[in-house]
Amino acid sequence: RPKRLVYLAYPQAAQRVATRGHRRVSTHLKTVVYPGNPQGRSAHVVKRGLVAGVIHDLSRGGCSIALTGGLPDHLGIGSEIAIFARFPGASETQRFKGVVRAYADDAPRAGAFATRIGVQFEYAGAHAQRILDQYIDRRLDDLGTSDVGVS
């Protein structure tokens, strides 16, 4: 039940505190998520484990992915995953290794992308990291802001 709130005085100053290590940018990038590390596995085995999705926000340290359907049994908090995404302007698909840190199921809202996972990047090759950094820098420039000073 809501309670009434009375302000005796407005604050003299307001301060915004950033709790993430990197700024996140909104995006809409198609992606494919694979549990574990697909390196060295046959194409048939890899294809069976793939889960399609869309990256909705992205930072140098991780991303939020809306998955098609529900969360597969083989994915959960702490799961290691590989993320494959093609960035605008890049000629090839980039691969990032990460760990699932958060999970939300918005099934009551319905829709194809009701399940979301939060991923912390663990590794990206130098080329993939450069593509990611360039993409984020362009998005931040479009917004008129930067990643400097975020702690």
PDB file of C-alpha atoms in Angstrom:
ATOM      1  CA  ARG A   1       0.000   0.000   0.000  1.00  0.00           C
ATOM      2  CA  PRO A   2       1.483   3.406  -0.998  1.00  0.00           C
ATOM      3  CA  LYS A   3       2.540   5.858   1.714  1.00  0.00           C
ATOM      4  CA  ARG A   4       2.603   9.616   1.539  1.00  0.00           C
ATOM      5  CA  LEU A   5       6.006  11.239   1.333  1.00  0.00           C
ATOM      6  CA  VAL A   6       6.624  14.790   2.473  1.00  0.00           C
ATOM      7  CA  TYR A   7       9.689  16.745   1.358  1.00  0.00           C
ATOM      8  CA  LEU A   8      10.874  19.140   4.044  1.00  0.00           C
ATOM      9  CA  ALA A   9      13.532  20.588   1.760  1.00  0.00           C
ATOM     10  CA  TYR A  10      14.839  19.848  -1.690  1.00  0.00           C
ATOM     11  CA  PRO A  11      18.442  18.671  -1.862  1.00  0.00           C
ATOM     12  CA  GLN A  12      21.081  21.338  -2.528  1.00  0.00           C
ATOM     13  CA  ALA A  13      22.864  19.088  -5.037  1.00  0.00           C
ATOM     14  CA  ALA A  14      22.283  15.811  -6.770  1.00  0.00           C
ATOM     15  CA  GLN A  15      24.932  13.282  -7.648  1.00  0.00           C
ATOM     16  CA  ARG A  16      24.780  10.457 -10.159  1.00  0.00           C
ATOM     17  CA  VAL A  17      26.776   7.368  -9.298  1.00  0.00           C
ATOM     18  CA  ALA A  18      27.733   4.912 -12.035  1.00  0.00           C
ATOM     19  CA  THR A  19      27.983   1.337 -10.794  1.00  0.00           C
ATOM     20  CA  ARG A  20      29.210  -0.239 -14.035  1.00  0.00           C
ATOM     21  CA  GLY A  21      32.761  -0.183 -15.316  1.00  0.00           C
ATOM     22  CA  HIS A  22      31.707   0.851 -18.818  1.00  0.00           C
ATOM     23  CA  ARG A  23      28.897   2.851 -20.416  1.00  0.00           C
ATOM     24  CA  ARG A  24      26.257   0.762 -22.142  1.00  0.00           C
ATOM     25  CA  VAL A  25      24.811   1.703 -25.491  1.00  0.00           C
ATOM     26  CA  SER A  26      21.424   0.679 -26.844  1.00  0.00           C
ATOM     27  CA  THR A  27      21.606  -1.460 -29.927  1.00  0.00           C
ATOM     28  CA  HIS A  28      19.735  -4.094 -31.915  1.00  0.00           C
ATOM     29  CA  LEU A  29      22.291  -6.624 -33.180  1.00  0.00           C
ATOM     30  CA  LYS A  30      21.318 -10.139 -34.190  1.00  0.00           C
ATOM     31  CA  THR A  31      23.392 -12.730 -32.374  1.00  0.00           C
ATOM     32  CA  VAL A  32      23.817 -16.428 -31.844  1.00  0.00           C
ATOM     33  CA  VAL A  33      24.786 -17.836 -28.450  1.00  0.00           C
ATOM     34  CA  TYR A  34      26.519 -21.170 -27.984  1.00  0.00           C
ATOM     35  CA  PRO A  35      26.995 -22.843 -24.582  1.00  0.00           C
ATOM     36  CA  GLY A  36      30.632 -23.463 -23.716  1.00  0.00           C
ATOM     37  CA  ASN A  37      33.406 -23.168 -26.268  1.00  0.00           C
ATOM     38  CA  PRO A  38      32.591 -24.339 -29.807  1.00  0.00           C
ATOM     39  CA  GLN A  39      36.271 -24.423 -30.817  1.00  0.00           C
ATOM     40  CA  GLY A  40      37.246 -27.863 -32.071  1.00  0.00           C
ATOM     41  CA  ARG A  41      33.670 -29.240 -32.164  1.00  0.00           C
ATOM     42  CA  SER A  42      32.000 -30.518 -35.299  1.00  0.00           C
ATOM     43  CA  ALA A  43      29.619 -28.182 -37.144  1.00  0.00           C
ATOM     44  CA  HIS A  44      26.733 -30.603 -36.455  1.00  0.00           C
ATOM     45  CA  VAL A  45      27.299 -30.545 -32.670  1.00  0.00           C
ATOM     46  CA  VAL A  46      27.711 -26.764 -32.662  1.00  0.00           C
ATOM     47  CA  LYS A  47      24.513 -26.194 -34.688  1.00  0.00           C
ATOM     48  CA  ARG A  48      22.422 -28.235 -32.191  1.00  0.00           C
ATOM     49  CA  GLY A  49      23.484 -26.005 -29.275  1.00  0.00           C
ATOM     50  CA  LEU A  50      22.927 -22.616 -30.920  1.00  0.00           C
ATOM     51  CA  VAL A  51      20.383 -20.164 -29.510  1.00  0.00           C
ATOM     52  CA  ALA A  52      19.369 -17.093 -31.546  1.00  0.00           C
ATOM     53  CA  GLY A  53      18.848 -13.693 -29.978  1.00  0.00           C
ATOM     54  CA  VAL A  54      19.253  -9.926 -30.172  1.00  0.00           C
ATOM     55  CA  ILE A  55      21.792  -7.819 -28.272  1.00  0.00           C
ATOM     56  CA  HIS A  56      19.805  -4.924 -26.776  1.00  0.00           C
ATOM     57  CA  ASP A  57      22.537  -3.136 -24.883  1.00  0.00           C
ATOM     58  CA  LEU A  58      26.267  -3.441 -25.115  1.00  0.00           C
ATOM     59  CA  SER A  59      29.389  -2.251 -23.330  1.00  0.00           C
ATOM     60  CA  ARG A  60      33.099  -3.027 -23.452  1.00  0.00           C
ATOM     61  CA  GLY A  61      32.542  -5.403 -20.531  1.00  0.00           C
ATOM     62  CA  GLY A  62      29.327  -7.216 -21.468  1.00  0.00           C
ATOM     63  CA  CYS A  63      25.862  -7.145 -22.952  1.00  0.00           C
ATOM     64  CA  SER A  64      22.194  -7.957 -22.490  1.00  0.00           C
ATOM     65  CA  ILE A  65      20.756 -10.486 -24.920  1.00  0.00           C
ATOM     66  CA  ALA A  66      17.080 -11.207 -25.573  1.00  0.00           C
ATOM     67  CA  LEU A  67      16.795 -14.871 -26.570  1.00  0.00           C
ATOM     68  CA  THR A  68      14.244 -16.470 -28.855  1.00  0.00           C
ATOM     69  CA  GLY A  69      12.052 -18.751 -26.772  1.00  0.00           C
ATOM     70  CA  GLY A  70      12.851 -19.602 -23.173  1.00  0.00           C
ATOM     71  CA  LEU A  71      16.187 -20.264 -21.509  1.00  0.00           C
ATOM     72  CA  PRO A  72      17.514 -23.612 -22.737  1.00  0.00           C
ATOM     73  CA  ASP A  73      18.339 -26.242 -20.114  1.00  0.00           C
ATOM     74  CA  HIS A  74      22.015 -26.011 -20.968  1.00  0.00           C
ATOM     75  CA  LEU A  75      22.211 -22.283 -20.113  1.00  0.00           C
ATOM     76  CA  GLY A  76      22.021 -20.710 -16.668  1.00  0.00           C
ATOM     77  CA  ILE A  77      23.751 -18.321 -14.284  1.00  0.00           C
ATOM     78  CA  GLY A  78      27.479 -19.024 -14.388  1.00  0.00           C
ATOM     79  CA  SER A  79      27.351 -20.800 -17.774  1.00  0.00           C
ATOM     80  CA  GLU A  80      30.249 -20.106 -20.096  1.00  0.00           C
ATOM     81  CA  ILE A  81      29.068 -19.117 -23.561  1.00  0.00           C
ATOM     82  CA  ALA A  82      30.360 -17.991 -26.926  1.00  0.00           C
ATOM     83  CA  ILE A  83      28.574 -15.068 -28.573  1.00  0.00           C
ATOM     84  CA  PHE A  84      28.661 -14.574 -32.335  1.00  0.00           C
ATOM     85  CA  ALA A  85      27.607 -11.194 -33.766  1.00  0.00           C
ATOM     86  CA  ARG A  86      28.222  -9.164 -36.896  1.00  0.00           C
ATOM     87  CA  PHE A  87      28.701  -5.455 -36.299  1.00  0.00           C
ATOM     88  CA  PRO A  88      27.738  -2.822 -38.893  1.00  0.00           C
ATOM     89  CA  GLY A  89      30.735  -2.136 -41.109  1.00  0.00           C
ATOM     90  CA  ALA A  90      32.537  -5.366 -40.150  1.00  0.00           C
ATOM     91  CA  SER A  91      33.081  -7.885 -42.923  1.00  0.00           C
ATOM     92  CA  GLU A  92      32.917 -10.967 -40.713  1.00  0.00           C
ATOM     93  CA  THR A  93      31.133 -12.289 -37.644  1.00  0.00           C
ATOM     94  CA  GLN A  94      32.940 -11.627 -34.351  1.00  0.00           C
ATOM     95  CA  ARG A  95      33.183 -14.109 -31.458  1.00  0.00           C
ATOM     96  CA  PHE A  96      33.275 -13.251 -27.758  1.00  0.00           C
ATOM     97  CA  LYS A  97      33.548 -15.595 -24.803  1.00  0.00           C
ATOM     98  CA  GLY A  98      31.528 -14.693 -21.729  1.00  0.00           C
ATOM     99  CA  VAL A  99      29.720 -15.846 -18.608  1.00  0.00           C
ATOM    100  CA  VAL A 100      25.985 -15.559 -17.957  1.00  0.00           C
ATOM    101  CA  ARG A 101      25.625 -13.297 -14.892  1.00  0.00           C
ATOM    102  CA  ALA A 102      21.876 -12.554 -14.937  1.00  0.00           C
ATOM    103  CA  TYR A 103      18.669 -14.069 -16.225  1.00  0.00           C
ATOM    104  CA  ALA A 104      15.136 -12.686 -16.562  1.00  0.00           C
ATOM    105  CA  ASP A 105      12.055 -14.337 -18.002  1.00  0.00           C
ATOM    106  CA  ASP A 106       9.401 -11.833 -19.085  1.00  0.00           C
ATOM    107  CA  ALA A 107       7.006 -14.523 -20.338  1.00  0.00           C
ATOM    108  CA  PRO A 108       3.939 -12.651 -19.013  1.00  0.00           C
ATOM    109  CA  ARG A 109       4.732  -9.899 -21.540  1.00  0.00           C
ATOM    110  CA  ALA A 110       4.807 -12.608 -24.209  1.00  0.00           C
ATOM    111  CA  GLY A 111       6.622 -12.219 -27.468  1.00  0.00           C
ATOM    112  CA  ALA A 112       9.440 -13.996 -29.209  1.00  0.00           C
ATOM    113  CA  PHE A 113      12.191 -12.427 -27.093  1.00  0.00           C
ATOM    114  CA  ALA A 114      10.773 -12.868 -23.582  1.00  0.00           C
ATOM    115  CA  THR A 115      13.947 -14.341 -22.047  1.00  0.00           C
ATOM    116  CA  ARG A 116      16.941 -12.084 -21.383  1.00  0.00           C
ATOM    117  CA  ILE A 117      20.442 -12.890 -20.175  1.00  0.00           C
ATOM    118  CA  GLY A 118      23.129 -10.537 -18.920  1.00  0.00           C
ATOM    119  CA  VAL A 119      26.605 -11.538 -20.034  1.00  0.00           C
ATOM    120  CA  GLN A 120      30.016 -10.473 -18.760  1.00  0.00           C
ATOM    121  CA  PHE A 121      32.690 -10.745 -21.449  1.00  0.00           C
ATOM    122  CA  GLU A 122      35.658 -12.892 -20.477  1.00  0.00           C
ATOM    123  CA  TYR A 123      37.635 -12.846 -23.703  1.00  0.00           C
ATOM    124  CA  ALA A 124      37.617 -11.380 -27.174  1.00  0.00           C
ATOM    125  CA  GLY A 125      40.453 -11.623 -29.666  1.00  0.00           C
ATOM    126  CA  ALA A 126      42.309  -8.405 -30.446  1.00  0.00           C
ATOM    127  CA  HIS A 127      40.449  -7.917 -33.742  1.00  0.00           C
ATOM    128  CA  ALA A 128      36.998  -8.589 -32.208  1.00  0.00           C
ATOM    129  CA  GLN A 129      37.795  -6.226 -29.311  1.00  0.00           C
ATOM    130  CA  ARG A 130      38.826  -3.498 -31.757  1.00  0.00           C
ATOM    131  CA  ILE A 131      35.556  -3.936 -33.738  1.00  0.00           C
ATOM    132  CA  LEU A 132      33.558  -3.780 -30.465  1.00  0.00           C
ATOM    133  CA  ASP A 133      35.431  -0.664 -29.280  1.00  0.00           C
ATOM    134  CA  GLN A 134      34.927   1.112 -32.610  1.00  0.00           C
ATOM    135  CA  TYR A 135      31.217   0.301 -32.638  1.00  0.00           C
ATOM    136  CA  ILE A 136      30.709   1.550 -29.060  1.00  0.00           C
ATOM    137  CA  ASP A 137      32.756   4.704 -29.728  1.00  0.00           C
ATOM    138  CA  ARG A 138      30.587   5.487 -32.797  1.00  0.00           C
ATOM    139  CA  ARG A 139      27.372   4.930 -30.791  1.00  0.00           C
ATOM    140  CA  LEU A 140      28.642   7.139 -27.936  1.00  0.00           C
ATOM    141  CA  ASP A 141      29.649   9.835 -30.438  1.00  0.00           C
ATOM    142  CA  ASP A 142      26.130   9.680 -31.897  1.00  0.00           C
ATOM    143  CA  LEU A 143      24.790  10.290 -28.385  1.00  0.00           C
ATOM    144  CA  GLY A 144      27.262  13.117 -27.742  1.00  0.00           C
ATOM    145  CA  THR A 145      28.858  11.387 -24.779  1.00  0.00           C
ATOM    146  CA  SER A 146      31.924   9.287 -24.005  1.00  0.00           C
ATOM    147  CA  ASP A 147      33.116   6.363 -21.915  1.00  0.00           C
ATOM    148  CA  VAL A 148      35.695   8.514 -20.109  1.00  0.00           C
ATOM    149  CA  GLY A 149      35.241   8.878 -16.375  1.00  0.00           C
ATOM    150  CA  VAL A 150      32.777   6.024 -15.913  1.00  0.00           C
ATOM    151  CA  SER A 151      33.686   4.014 -12.877  1.00  0.00           C
TER     152      SER A 151
END
